[in-house]
Coordinates of C-alpha atoms in Angstrom, one line a residue:
Chain A
M1 CA -11.3 5.9 -43.7
P2 CA -14.9 7.3 -44.0
K3 CA -15.0 10.4 -42.0
S4 CA -18.1 9.0 -39.8
I5 CA -16.0 6.1 -38.6
L6 CA -13.3 8.5 -37.9
V7 CA -15.6 10.8 -35.9
L8 CA -17.0 7.7 -34.1
L9 CA -13.6 6.9 -33.1
K10 CA -12.7 10.2 -31.8
V11 CA -15.5 10.2 -29.7
L12 CA -14.7 6.7 -28.3
V13 CA -10.9 8.0 -27.7
W14 CA -12.2 10.9 -25.9
C15 CA -14.8 8.8 -23.7
A16 CA -11.7 6.5 -22.8
C17 CA -9.3 9.3 -22.2
L18 CA -11.9 10.9 -20.1
W19 CA -12.7 7.7 -18.1
A20 CA -10.2 8.2 -15.4
F21 CA -11.1 11.8 -14.6
V22 CA -14.9 11.0 -14.8
N23 CA -14.2 8.4 -12.2
L24 CA -12.6 10.8 -9.8
V25 CA -15.1 13.5 -10.1
W26 CA -17.9 11.1 -9.5
G27 CA -16.1 9.5 -6.5
A28 CA -15.3 12.7 -5.3
A29 CA -19.0 14.1 -5.8
T30 CA -20.3 10.8 -3.8
N31 CA -17.7 10.5 -1.4
N32 CA -16.5 7.4 -2.6
L33 CA -12.7 7.5 -3.6
G34 CA -11.8 4.9 -1.2
P35 CA -10.2 4.9 2.2
D36 CA -7.3 7.3 1.2
P37 CA -8.5 9.6 -1.4
T38 CA -5.7 11.6 -1.8
A39 CA -3.8 8.5 -2.7
T40 CA -6.5 7.2 -4.9
I41 CA -6.6 10.7 -7.0
T42 CA -2.6 10.6 -7.0
F43 CA -2.3 7.1 -8.1
S44 CA -5.2 7.2 -10.8
T45 CA -4.1 10.7 -12.4
G46 CA -0.4 9.1 -12.3
L47 CA -1.1 5.8 -13.9
A48 CA -3.5 7.5 -16.7
T49 CA -0.5 9.8 -17.4
L50 CA 1.9 7.1 -18.0
R51 CA -0.6 4.6 -19.8
L52 CA -1.6 7.7 -22.3
L53 CA 2.1 8.5 -23.0
T54 CA 2.6 4.9 -23.6
I55 CA -0.1 4.4 -25.8
S56 CA 0.7 7.5 -27.7
L57 CA 4.4 6.3 -28.1
A58 CA 2.9 2.8 -29.6
I59 CA 1.5 4.6 -32.6
T60 CA 4.5 5.3 -34.6
P61 CA 5.9 1.7 -34.3
V62 CA 2.4 0.3 -35.3
R63 CA 2.2 2.5 -38.2
R64 CA 5.6 1.2 -39.3
L65 CA 4.7 -2.4 -39.2
I66 CA 1.1 -2.2 -40.4
P67 CA 1.0 0.7 -43.0
K68 CA -2.6 0.0 -43.3
L69 CA -3.3 1.6 -39.9
N70 CA -1.4 4.9 -41.0
W71 CA -4.6 6.8 -39.8
L72 CA -3.6 6.2 -36.3
I73 CA -1.6 9.2 -36.2
R74 CA -4.8 11.4 -36.1
F75 CA -5.1 10.2 -32.6
R76 CA -1.5 10.9 -31.3
R77 CA -2.1 14.5 -30.7
L78 CA -5.1 13.8 -28.7
L79 CA -3.8 11.2 -26.4
G80 CA -0.6 13.3 -25.6
L81 CA -2.8 16.2 -24.7
F82 CA -4.7 14.0 -22.4
A83 CA -1.4 12.7 -21.0
F84 CA -0.4 16.3 -20.1
F85 CA -3.9 16.9 -18.5
Y86 CA -3.3 14.2 -16.4
A87 CA 0.2 14.9 -15.6
T88 CA -0.8 18.4 -14.6
L89 CA -3.8 17.0 -12.3
H90 CA -1.1 14.7 -10.6
M91 CA 1.1 17.4 -10.4
L92 CA -1.4 19.9 -8.8
T93 CA -2.5 17.0 -6.4
W94 CA 0.9 17.1 -5.0
V95 CA 1.0 20.9 -4.7
A96 CA -2.6 21.0 -2.9
L97 CA -3.2 17.7 -1.0
Y98 CA 0.4 16.9 0.0
A99 CA 2.4 20.4 0.0
G100 CA -0.8 22.1 1.2
F101 CA 0.4 25.0 -1.2
D102 CA 3.2 25.6 1.0
V103 CA 6.0 27.1 -1.5
N104 CA 8.9 26.1 0.8
A105 CA 7.5 22.5 1.4
M106 CA 7.3 22.3 -2.2
S107 CA 11.0 23.4 -2.9
V108 CA 12.3 21.1 -0.4
D109 CA 10.6 18.4 -1.9
I110 CA 11.8 19.3 -5.5
L111 CA 15.2 19.6 -4.1
K112 CA 15.7 16.6 -1.7
R113 CA 13.3 14.0 -3.0
R114 CA 14.4 12.3 -6.1
Y115 CA 11.3 10.9 -7.1
I116 CA 9.4 14.5 -7.0
T117 CA 12.5 16.0 -8.9
V118 CA 12.4 13.4 -11.6
G119 CA 8.5 13.8 -11.8
M120 CA 8.7 17.6 -11.9
A121 CA 11.2 17.2 -14.7
A122 CA 8.8 15.0 -16.8
W123 CA 6.0 17.4 -16.4
L124 CA 8.3 20.1 -17.4
L125 CA 9.1 18.5 -20.3
L126 CA 5.6 17.7 -21.5
L127 CA 4.9 21.3 -20.8
P128 CA 6.4 22.7 -24.4
L129 CA 5.1 19.8 -26.2
A130 CA 1.5 20.6 -25.1
A131 CA 2.1 24.5 -25.9
T132 CA 3.2 23.6 -29.3
S133 CA 0.7 21.1 -30.2
T134 CA -1.4 23.4 -32.3
N135 CA -1.3 23.1 -36.1
W136 CA -0.3 26.8 -36.1
A137 CA 2.8 25.9 -33.9
I138 CA 3.6 23.3 -36.3
R139 CA 3.5 25.6 -39.2
K140 CA 5.2 28.2 -37.7
M141 CA 8.1 26.0 -36.0
G142 CA 8.5 24.0 -39.5
G143 CA 8.0 20.2 -39.4
K144 CA 11.7 19.3 -38.9
C145 CA 12.2 21.7 -35.7
W146 CA 8.7 20.5 -34.4
N147 CA 9.8 17.1 -34.7
R148 CA 12.9 17.5 -33.0
L149 CA 11.4 19.3 -30.1
H150 CA 8.7 16.6 -29.9
K151 CA 11.4 13.9 -29.2
L152 CA 11.4 15.2 -25.5
V153 CA 8.5 13.1 -25.1
Y154 CA 10.9 10.2 -24.9
L155 CA 12.9 11.6 -22.2
A156 CA 9.5 12.7 -20.2
A157 CA 8.3 9.1 -20.4
V158 CA 11.3 7.8 -19.1
C159 CA 11.6 10.2 -16.2
G160 CA 7.8 9.2 -15.7
V161 CA 8.5 5.7 -15.3
I162 CA 11.7 6.3 -13.0
H163 CA 9.6 8.6 -10.8
Y164 CA 7.2 5.6 -10.5
W165 CA 10.1 3.1 -9.4
W166 CA 11.9 5.8 -7.1
Q167 CA 8.1 6.4 -5.4
V168 CA 7.3 2.7 -4.8
K169 CA 8.9 0.8 -1.7
P170 CA 12.3 -1.3 -2.7
G171 CA 11.3 -4.7 -3.6
V172 CA 8.0 -3.7 -5.0
L173 CA 7.7 -4.6 -8.5
T174 CA 4.4 -3.0 -9.7
P175 CA 6.1 -0.5 -12.1
L176 CA 7.5 -3.6 -14.2
T177 CA 4.8 -4.0 -16.6
I178 CA 4.9 -0.3 -18.1
T179 CA 8.5 -0.4 -17.8
L180 CA 8.8 -3.4 -20.0
V181 CA 5.9 -2.2 -22.5
L182 CA 8.0 1.3 -22.8
G183 CA 11.0 -0.5 -23.1
V184 CA 9.9 -2.4 -25.8
L185 CA 8.2 0.8 -27.6
L186 CA 11.3 2.6 -27.5
L187 CA 13.7 -0.3 -28.7
A188 CA 11.1 -0.9 -31.5
R189 CA 12.5 2.4 -33.3
P190 CA 16.0 1.7 -33.7
V191 CA 14.8 -1.8 -34.6
L192 CA 12.4 -0.9 -37.3
A193 CA 14.4 2.0 -38.8
W194 CA 17.6 -0.8 -39.2
S195 CA 15.2 -3.4 -40.9
Q196 CA 13.7 -0.8 -43.0
R197 CA 17.3 0.3 -44.1
R198 CA 18.2 -3.4 -44.8
R199 CA 14.9 -3.7 -47.0
V200 CA 16.0 -0.6 -48.8
R201 CA 19.3 -1.8 -49.5
T202 CA 18.5 -5.5 -50.4
V203 CA 15.6 -4.4 -52.9
P204 CA 17.0 -2.9 -56.1
A205 CA 15.0 0.1 -56.9
Chain B
M1 CA -15.1 -33.7 10.6
L2 CA -15.0 -30.7 7.9
I3 CA -11.9 -29.4 9.1
R4 CA -9.2 -29.8 6.0
K5 CA -5.7 -28.6 5.7
P6 CA -5.7 -25.6 3.6
S7 CA -3.4 -26.7 1.1
D8 CA -6.4 -29.4 0.2
I9 CA -8.8 -26.6 -0.7
P10 CA -8.8 -25.1 -3.8
S11 CA -8.9 -21.4 -3.8
S12 CA -11.8 -21.6 -5.9
A13 CA -13.5 -23.2 -3.1
I14 CA -12.9 -20.5 -0.6
T15 CA -16.2 -18.6 -0.3
P16 CA -15.3 -14.8 -0.9
K17 CA -15.1 -12.9 2.2
E18 CA -17.9 -10.6 1.2
Q19 CA -20.3 -13.8 0.5
Y20 CA -19.6 -15.4 3.8
L21 CA -19.8 -12.1 5.8
N22 CA -23.3 -11.2 4.0
R23 CA -24.4 -14.9 4.7
R24 CA -23.4 -14.4 8.4
R25 CA -25.3 -11.2 8.7
F26 CA -28.2 -12.7 7.1
L27 CA -28.2 -15.7 9.5
R28 CA -27.8 -13.3 12.5
N29 CA -30.5 -11.1 11.5
V30 CA -33.0 -14.2 11.1
A31 CA -31.9 -15.8 14.2
S32 CA -31.8 -12.8 16.4
G33 CA -35.5 -12.6 15.5
A34 CA -36.1 -16.1 17.2
V35 CA -33.4 -16.6 19.6
A36 CA -31.7 -14.8 22.4
V37 CA -29.0 -12.6 20.5
G38 CA -25.8 -14.0 22.1
A39 CA -26.7 -17.6 21.1
A40 CA -27.6 -16.6 17.7
A41 CA -24.4 -14.9 17.0
L42 CA -22.6 -18.2 18.2
G43 CA -25.1 -20.5 16.2
A44 CA -24.6 -18.1 13.1
D45 CA -20.8 -18.6 13.2
R46 CA -21.2 -22.4 13.6
L47 CA -23.8 -22.7 10.8
T48 CA -21.6 -20.7 8.2
Q49 CA -18.9 -23.1 9.0
V50 CA -21.0 -26.1 8.4
F51 CA -22.2 -24.4 5.2
S52 CA -18.7 -23.6 3.9
P53 CA -16.0 -25.0 5.6
K54 CA -13.3 -22.7 5.7
V55 CA -10.1 -21.8 7.2
A56 CA -10.8 -18.3 8.3
A57 CA -13.8 -19.2 10.5
F58 CA -13.0 -17.3 13.2
A59 CA -12.6 -13.7 12.1
G60 CA -15.3 -11.5 13.4
T61 CA -16.4 -13.4 16.3
K62 CA -17.2 -11.2 19.8
L63 CA -14.6 -10.9 22.0
Q64 CA -15.2 -9.7 25.7
T65 CA -13.5 -6.9 26.8
V66 CA -12.8 -4.5 29.7
Q67 CA -12.2 -0.8 29.5
S68 CA -8.3 0.3 29.6
P69 CA -6.9 3.4 31.1
L70 CA -4.6 3.2 28.4
T71 CA -7.0 3.9 25.7
T72 CA -6.8 6.9 23.6
T73 CA -9.5 9.7 23.9
G74 CA -10.9 12.3 21.7
E75 CA -10.2 10.9 18.3
Q76 CA -12.9 9.7 15.9
L77 CA -12.6 6.1 15.0
T78 CA -11.7 5.1 11.5
S79 CA -14.6 3.1 10.2
Y80 CA -14.3 -0.9 10.6
E81 CA -14.7 -0.9 6.9
D82 CA -11.7 1.1 6.1
V83 CA -9.6 -0.5 8.9
T84 CA -10.2 -4.0 7.4
H85 CA -10.1 -2.9 3.8
Y86 CA -6.9 -0.6 3.6
N87 CA -3.8 -2.9 4.7
N88 CA -0.5 -3.2 4.2
F89 CA 0.0 -7.0 4.3
Y90 CA 2.5 -7.9 1.4
E91 CA 2.1 -11.5 1.9
F92 CA -1.2 -11.0 0.6
G93 CA -0.7 -8.5 -2.3
V94 CA 1.1 -5.1 -2.6
Q95 CA -2.2 -3.1 -3.1
K96 CA -4.3 -1.9 -0.2
S97 CA -7.4 -3.8 -1.0
D98 CA -5.2 -7.2 -1.6
P99 CA -5.1 -8.4 1.9
A100 CA -8.8 -8.0 2.6
Q101 CA -9.6 -10.1 -0.7
N102 CA -6.5 -12.8 -0.4
A103 CA -6.2 -13.5 3.4
G104 CA -9.0 -15.9 3.6
G105 CA -6.7 -18.5 3.3
L106 CA -4.8 -17.7 6.2
P107 CA -5.3 -20.9 8.6
T108 CA -5.7 -18.8 11.9
R109 CA -6.9 -22.5 13.8
P110 CA -4.9 -24.3 15.0
W111 CA -2.4 -21.7 15.6
T112 CA 0.5 -21.5 18.1
V113 CA 3.4 -19.2 19.1
H114 CA 6.8 -20.7 19.5
V115 CA 9.0 -18.8 22.3
E116 CA 12.6 -19.4 21.9
G117 CA 16.1 -17.8 22.5
H118 CA 17.3 -16.2 26.0
V119 CA 14.4 -17.9 27.9
K120 CA 14.4 -20.2 30.7
K121 CA 12.8 -22.8 28.5
A122 CA 11.7 -23.0 25.2
K123 CA 7.7 -23.0 25.1
T124 CA 4.9 -23.4 22.5
F125 CA 1.9 -21.3 23.1
D126 CA -1.8 -22.3 21.8
I127 CA -3.8 -19.3 20.7
D128 CA -6.5 -20.2 22.7
A129 CA -4.5 -20.1 25.9
L130 CA -3.2 -16.8 25.2
L131 CA -6.8 -15.6 24.7
K132 CA -7.3 -16.6 28.3
L133 CA -3.9 -15.2 29.8
R134 CA -5.3 -12.0 30.9
P135 CA -8.6 -10.2 30.5
L136 CA -8.9 -8.7 26.8
E137 CA -8.8 -4.7 27.1
E138 CA -10.2 -2.4 24.5
R139 CA -7.5 0.1 23.5
V140 CA -8.1 2.9 21.1
Y141 CA -4.7 3.8 19.4
R142 CA -3.9 6.1 16.7
H143 CA -2.0 4.4 13.8
R144 CA 0.5 5.9 11.8
C145 CA 1.9 4.4 8.5
V146 CA 5.3 5.0 7.5
E147 CA 3.7 6.0 4.2
A148 CA 2.2 9.0 5.8
W149 CA -1.4 8.0 6.3
S150 CA -3.0 7.4 9.7
M151 CA -6.1 5.7 11.2
V152 CA -7.9 5.4 14.9
I153 CA -8.5 1.7 15.8
P154 CA -9.9 0.1 18.7
W155 CA -7.6 -2.7 19.2
V156 CA -8.5 -5.7 21.6
G157 CA -5.7 -7.4 23.6
Y158 CA -3.4 -6.7 26.7
S159 CA -0.1 -5.5 27.1
L160 CA 2.8 -7.8 25.7
S161 CA 4.6 -7.6 29.0
E162 CA 1.9 -10.0 30.4
F163 CA 2.8 -12.3 27.6
I164 CA 6.8 -11.9 28.1
N165 CA 6.3 -12.5 31.7
Q166 CA 5.2 -15.7 30.8
C167 CA 7.9 -16.6 28.6
E168 CA 10.6 -15.9 31.7
P169 CA 13.3 -14.2 29.8
L170 CA 17.0 -14.5 30.7
S171 CA 19.0 -11.4 31.4
G172 CA 20.7 -11.9 28.0
A173 CA 17.6 -11.1 26.4
K174 CA 17.9 -7.4 25.2
Y175 CA 16.0 -7.6 22.2
V176 CA 12.8 -9.5 21.2
Q177 CA 12.1 -10.6 17.7
F178 CA 8.9 -11.3 16.1
L179 CA 8.5 -13.6 12.9
S180 CA 5.2 -13.7 11.2
Y181 CA 3.6 -16.6 9.5
Y182 CA 4.8 -17.5 6.0
N183 CA 3.7 -20.2 3.4
S184 CA 4.3 -19.5 -0.1
G185 CA 1.2 -21.8 -0.8
V186 CA -1.3 -19.7 1.0
Q187 CA 0.7 -16.6 0.4
R188 CA 1.3 -16.8 -3.0
W189 CA 1.3 -12.7 -3.8
A190 CA 4.5 -12.6 -1.6
S191 CA 6.6 -13.1 -4.7
Q192 CA 5.2 -9.6 -6.1
T193 CA 8.0 -8.5 -4.1
T194 CA 11.9 -9.3 -3.6
I195 CA 11.5 -9.4 0.1
D196 CA 12.9 -12.4 2.0
W197 CA 10.1 -13.8 3.9
P198 CA 8.8 -14.5 6.7
Y199 CA 8.5 -11.0 7.8
S200 CA 10.6 -9.9 10.8
E201 CA 10.2 -7.3 13.2
G202 CA 11.9 -6.5 16.6
L203 CA 11.7 -4.3 19.7
R204 CA 14.0 -3.3 22.4
M205 CA 13.3 -4.9 25.6
D206 CA 12.5 -1.9 27.4
E207 CA 10.1 -0.9 24.6
A208 CA 8.4 -4.7 24.4
M209 CA 7.8 -4.1 28.0
N210 CA 6.2 -0.6 27.9
P211 CA 2.4 -1.2 28.8
L212 CA 1.5 0.5 25.6
T213 CA 2.9 -2.3 23.3
L214 CA -0.3 -4.4 22.8
L215 CA -0.4 -7.9 22.1
T216 CA -3.4 -7.8 19.8
F217 CA -6.2 -10.4 19.2
G218 CA -9.3 -8.4 17.9
L219 CA -10.3 -5.0 16.8
Y220 CA -13.9 -3.2 17.2
G221 CA -14.7 -5.9 19.7
E222 CA -14.3 -8.8 17.4
V223 CA -11.6 -11.3 16.6
L224 CA -8.9 -10.0 14.1
P225 CA -9.8 -10.3 10.4
N226 CA -7.4 -12.3 8.9
Q227 CA -6.1 -9.0 6.9
N228 CA -5.3 -7.4 10.0
G229 CA -2.9 -9.8 11.3
A230 CA -5.1 -12.8 12.6
P231 CA -5.0 -14.4 14.9
I232 CA -2.2 -12.5 17.0
R233 CA -0.1 -9.6 16.3
I234 CA 1.3 -6.7 18.0
V235 CA 0.5 -3.1 18.0
V236 CA 3.2 -0.4 18.9
P237 CA 1.2 2.9 18.6
W238 CA 4.4 5.3 18.7
K239 CA 6.1 3.6 16.0
Y240 CA 5.5 3.4 12.3
G241 CA 2.7 0.8 11.6
F242 CA 5.4 -1.8 9.8
K243 CA 7.1 -2.1 13.5
S244 CA 3.6 -3.9 14.6
A245 CA 4.1 -7.5 13.1
K246 CA 1.0 -9.4 12.1
S247 CA 0.2 -13.1 12.3
I248 CA 3.0 -13.8 14.9
V249 CA 4.2 -17.6 14.9
R250 CA 7.6 -17.2 16.9
V251 CA 8.8 -14.9 19.4
R252 CA 12.5 -15.1 19.7
F253 CA 14.5 -13.3 22.7
V254 CA 17.9 -12.5 21.7
D255 CA 20.8 -10.5 22.8
R256 CA 21.5 -8.2 20.0
Q257 CA 19.4 -6.1 17.6
P258 CA 17.5 -8.4 15.5
S259 CA 17.5 -8.0 11.5
T260 CA 14.2 -6.7 10.6
T261 CA 12.2 -6.9 7.2
W262 CA 12.2 -3.3 5.9
N263 CA 15.4 -2.3 7.7
E264 CA 17.2 -5.1 5.5
M265 CA 15.4 -4.0 2.3
A266 CA 16.3 -0.2 2.7
S267 CA 18.3 0.9 6.0
N268 CA 18.2 4.4 5.2
E269 CA 14.4 4.7 4.5
Y270 CA 13.4 2.3 7.6
G271 CA 15.3 2.5 10.8
F272 CA 15.1 -0.3 13.4
Y273 CA 13.6 2.4 15.9
S274 CA 11.3 3.9 13.4
N275 CA 9.5 6.0 16.1
V276 CA 6.7 8.6 14.6
N277 CA 9.0 11.6 14.5
P278 CA 7.6 14.5 12.1
N279 CA 11.3 16.1 12.5
V280 CA 12.7 13.4 10.7
D281 CA 11.7 12.8 7.0
H282 CA 11.7 9.9 5.1
P283 CA 14.3 10.2 2.6
R284 CA 11.5 10.2 0.1
W285 CA 8.8 12.1 1.7
S286 CA 8.2 14.5 4.6
Q287 CA 6.9 13.0 7.9
K288 CA 5.4 16.4 9.2
V289 CA 1.8 15.7 7.9
E290 CA -0.3 12.7 7.3
R291 CA -3.4 11.9 5.7
R292 CA -6.3 10.6 7.8
I293 CA -7.9 7.7 6.1
G294 CA -11.5 8.0 5.6
L295 CA -12.0 11.8 5.2
P296 CA -12.9 13.4 2.1
F297 CA -9.5 14.6 0.5
W298 CA -9.7 18.4 1.5
Q299 CA -9.8 17.3 5.2
Q300 CA -7.4 14.4 5.3
R301 CA -4.2 16.3 5.9
R302 CA -3.0 16.8 9.7
A303 CA 0.0 17.4 11.6
T304 CA 2.0 14.5 12.7
L305 CA 2.7 14.3 16.4
M306 CA 5.9 13.4 18.0
F307 CA 5.9 9.7 19.2
N308 CA 2.4 9.6 17.4
G309 CA 1.3 11.8 20.6
Y310 CA 2.4 8.9 23.1
G311 CA 5.6 10.9 24.2
D312 CA 4.3 11.0 27.8
Q313 CA 4.5 7.4 28.0
V314 CA 7.4 6.7 25.9
A315 CA 9.7 9.6 25.5
S316 CA 11.8 8.4 28.5
L317 CA 12.7 5.4 26.7
Y318 CA 14.9 7.2 24.3
T319 CA 16.6 9.8 26.8
G320 CA 20.3 10.4 25.7
M321 CA 19.7 9.2 22.2
D322 CA 20.0 10.8 19.0
L323 CA 16.7 10.2 17.1
R324 CA 17.9 11.7 14.0
K325 CA 20.7 8.9 14.1
D326 CA 18.6 6.2 15.9
F327 CA 15.6 6.9 13.6

């Protein structure tokens, strides 16, 4: 892929990733975050996190299916870091606007409320992934070790979706779409690995 | 006659709420220049109906109200825009903005309320008769949602007790159940949930008879917009919002605690009583604080009051009860 196209694509992906954030900042500046600004910020950052995580998890299966799109790998770190960025904003919204920086209220929340427990777990799982996202860290850790650590992203995504289900009222099905998409992406891995193994076996070298 | 059954109107033919509101505002402005204001408002409503026959013709019509000693003072009202565009009315969709968009098809006329159960005689009341039963009062109430947000709303109505007296309940009537309108064609969004419709709510008889419990027909001096539970709903200001059933078609006097929608869905989260109580947390979040709707995010948080601040009027209903158990 020519470098100029890659740069252009990167700029576009940056814009897309920042879209939700810019919207929130603009909304806050113009007092236009809807009737319940706190809820708007919470929902928008949470949804952005889950969407970006899901998109980043789509890259590997897509590359396996269509080897031509191998270059997509160049966008995975960017997407993952933006997911962490929104997850952090989401968590800070809770700290500031829900718990009002009250440490006591926060610890009660984490211990007692399972959707907060699992949400906090998801953020903590993303933290080491973001921290080891630099080239330097990859070199230092070695590819194998780094890869193993970054498998945590599956667990974080699953925690994130459970967090969403536990937060909505019983009987409300809004988290269904993202759950199905994530389910397909997670299942795609063993399925693709299996079919690849079969191909290797049936095609003589 | 231009009145048609709602099912005959394809949703594409229903004028979007924003549009007809704008048109009405326009007509009102134009007309008020020439004619007396009162007649103009009336004429504008009629005109819009002729231009775009629609089932939601009556939302927004002015109502005559009298002052009430039971009104809440010292609170800043939540804007009309927020009161009417931030709603939980799951039959019209689960997002807060859905009901304002989707409730246009609710056929609010003709409308009857059927009364049955432990009453002298089962009766059917017409909405227009109910509107004239008692003088309509304007009552400002705090409104606290179980989701920990709150508003301050100027409702229009009269005490539910006035209506209950007309129903002539028998001594066996210990509870009163309210059933909401349900039609899967008009409210196709209801299937976004696994709730068993129609929506059902209930009160103990003494709660229903408390003068604060309001049989509600309007807000901000106008007929209820459909998304706020037109044409008739109840408002129980010391309980979480979901206790205040909307678009009521059936009132049933019963001898035991009726089955109510959210209590059926998750009895550990939504008690039958569901009095606003900062000391009893929802299993999934604290009820100690609430977010006031319409304020900037750094000003939204405020402490939740016991019985939503109506303890003087209603605390005595619960003497001797363990409100942690009967939450």
